[in-house]
C-alpha atoms as a PDB file:
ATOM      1  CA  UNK A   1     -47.386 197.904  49.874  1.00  0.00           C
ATOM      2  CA  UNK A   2     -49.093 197.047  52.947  1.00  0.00           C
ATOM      3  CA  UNK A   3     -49.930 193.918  52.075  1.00  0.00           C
ATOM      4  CA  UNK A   4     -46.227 192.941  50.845  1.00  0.00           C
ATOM      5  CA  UNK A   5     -45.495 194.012  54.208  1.00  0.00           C
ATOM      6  CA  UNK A   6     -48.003 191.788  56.191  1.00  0.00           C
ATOM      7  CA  UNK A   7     -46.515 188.964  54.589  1.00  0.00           C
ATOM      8  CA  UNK A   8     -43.142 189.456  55.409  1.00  0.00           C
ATOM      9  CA  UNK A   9     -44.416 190.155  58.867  1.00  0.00           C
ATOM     10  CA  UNK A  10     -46.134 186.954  58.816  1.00  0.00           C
ATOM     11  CA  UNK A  11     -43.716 185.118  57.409  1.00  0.00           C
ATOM     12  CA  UNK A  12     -40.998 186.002  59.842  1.00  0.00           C
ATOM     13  CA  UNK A  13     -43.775 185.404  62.751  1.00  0.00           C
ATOM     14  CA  UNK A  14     -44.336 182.131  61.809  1.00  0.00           C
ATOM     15  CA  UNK A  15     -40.902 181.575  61.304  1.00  0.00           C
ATOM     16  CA  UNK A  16     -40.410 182.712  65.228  1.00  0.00           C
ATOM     17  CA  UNK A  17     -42.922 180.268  66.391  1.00  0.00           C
ATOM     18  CA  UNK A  18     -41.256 177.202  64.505  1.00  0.00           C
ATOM     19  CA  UNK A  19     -37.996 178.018  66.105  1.00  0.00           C
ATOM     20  CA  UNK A  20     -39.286 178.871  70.098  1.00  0.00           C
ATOM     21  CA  UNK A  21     -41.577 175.317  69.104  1.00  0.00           C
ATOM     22  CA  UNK A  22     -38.074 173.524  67.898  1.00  0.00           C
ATOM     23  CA  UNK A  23     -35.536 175.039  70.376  1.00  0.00           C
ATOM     24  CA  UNK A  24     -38.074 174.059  73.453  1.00  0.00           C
ATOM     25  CA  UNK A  25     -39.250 170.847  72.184  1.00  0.00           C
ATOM     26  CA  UNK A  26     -41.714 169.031  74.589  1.00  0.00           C
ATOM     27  CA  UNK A  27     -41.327 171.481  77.703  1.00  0.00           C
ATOM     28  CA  UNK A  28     -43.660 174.071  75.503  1.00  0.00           C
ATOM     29  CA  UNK A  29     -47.257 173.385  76.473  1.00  0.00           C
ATOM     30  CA  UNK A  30     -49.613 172.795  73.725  1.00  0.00           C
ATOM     31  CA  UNK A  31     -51.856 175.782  74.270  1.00  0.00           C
ATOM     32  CA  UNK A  32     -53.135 178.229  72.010  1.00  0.00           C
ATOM     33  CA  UNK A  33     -52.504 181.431  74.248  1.00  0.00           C
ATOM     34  CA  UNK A  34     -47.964 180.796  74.051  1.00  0.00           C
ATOM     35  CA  UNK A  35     -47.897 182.358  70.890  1.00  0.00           C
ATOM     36  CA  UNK A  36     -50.775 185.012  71.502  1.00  0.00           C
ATOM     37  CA  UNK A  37     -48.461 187.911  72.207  1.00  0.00           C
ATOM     38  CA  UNK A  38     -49.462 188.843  75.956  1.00  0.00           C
ATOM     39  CA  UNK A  39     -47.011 189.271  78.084  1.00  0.00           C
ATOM     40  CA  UNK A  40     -45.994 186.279  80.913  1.00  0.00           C
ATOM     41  CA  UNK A  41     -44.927 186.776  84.141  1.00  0.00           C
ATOM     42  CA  UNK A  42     -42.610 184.268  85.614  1.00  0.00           C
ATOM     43  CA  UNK A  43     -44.816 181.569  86.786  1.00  0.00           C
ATOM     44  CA  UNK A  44     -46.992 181.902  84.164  1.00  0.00           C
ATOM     45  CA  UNK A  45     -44.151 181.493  81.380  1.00  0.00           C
ATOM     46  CA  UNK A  46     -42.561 178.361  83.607  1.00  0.00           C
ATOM     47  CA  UNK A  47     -46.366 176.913  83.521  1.00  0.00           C
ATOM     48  CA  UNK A  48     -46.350 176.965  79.714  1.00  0.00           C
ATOM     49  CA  UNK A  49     -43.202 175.865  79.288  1.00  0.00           C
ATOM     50  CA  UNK A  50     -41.700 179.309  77.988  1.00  0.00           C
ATOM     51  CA  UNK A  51     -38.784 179.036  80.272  1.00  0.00           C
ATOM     52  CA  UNK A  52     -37.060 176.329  82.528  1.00  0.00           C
ATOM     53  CA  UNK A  53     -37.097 178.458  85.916  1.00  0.00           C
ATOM     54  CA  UNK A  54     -35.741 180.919  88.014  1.00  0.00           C
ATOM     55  CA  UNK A  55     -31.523 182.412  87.820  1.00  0.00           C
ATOM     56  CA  UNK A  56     -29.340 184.941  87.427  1.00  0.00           C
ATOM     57  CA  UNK A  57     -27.124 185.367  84.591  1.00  0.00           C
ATOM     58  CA  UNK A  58     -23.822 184.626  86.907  1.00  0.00           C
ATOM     59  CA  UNK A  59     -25.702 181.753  88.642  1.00  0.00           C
ATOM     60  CA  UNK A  60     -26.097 179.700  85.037  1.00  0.00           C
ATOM     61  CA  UNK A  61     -23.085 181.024  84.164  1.00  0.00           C
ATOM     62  CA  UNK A  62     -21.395 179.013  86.540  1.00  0.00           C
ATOM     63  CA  UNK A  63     -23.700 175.768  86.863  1.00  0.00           C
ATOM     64  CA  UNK A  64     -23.950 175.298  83.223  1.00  0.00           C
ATOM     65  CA  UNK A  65     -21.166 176.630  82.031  1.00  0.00           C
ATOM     66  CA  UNK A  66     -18.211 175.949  85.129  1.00  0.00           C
ATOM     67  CA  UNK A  67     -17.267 179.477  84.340  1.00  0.00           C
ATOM     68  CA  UNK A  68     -16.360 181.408  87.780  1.00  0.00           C
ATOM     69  CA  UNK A  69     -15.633 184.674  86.365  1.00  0.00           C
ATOM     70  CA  UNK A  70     -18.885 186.140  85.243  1.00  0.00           C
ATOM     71  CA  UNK A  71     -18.255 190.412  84.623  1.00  0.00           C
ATOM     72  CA  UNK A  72     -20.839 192.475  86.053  1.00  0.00           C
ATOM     73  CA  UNK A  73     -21.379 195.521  83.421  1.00  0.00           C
ATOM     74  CA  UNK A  74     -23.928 197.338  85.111  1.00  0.00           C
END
């Protein structure tokens, strides 16, 4: 049973990693240590390419989107 198991985790791992790798094309360094599973802060995860930068959800709302009425549900 556990070993079923491992392979499904694997499986859907690896099937993680091909999407992040697809959906973020060439802004994803090629290093090792992305799909480790620490944890990034900020300017780390901008260094490797893990994310673009720095905004709220209201702020791309608006600049990507043109949408001016972003609800606030906190």
């Amino acid at each position: 049973d556990r070993m079923i198991i491992q392979n499904i985790m694997d499986g859907t791992y690896q099937q993680f990693i091909n999407s992040v790798k697809q959906g973020r094309g060439n802004r994803l360094k090629d290093d090792p240590d992305v799909f480790s599973g620490r944890i990034w802060n900020g300017l780390e995860a901008q260094k490797l390419g893990i994310i673009d930068g720095f905004k709220s959800a209201g702020e791309i709302a608006r600049e990507e989107f043109g949408n001016e009425n972003v609800l606030n549900y906190t």
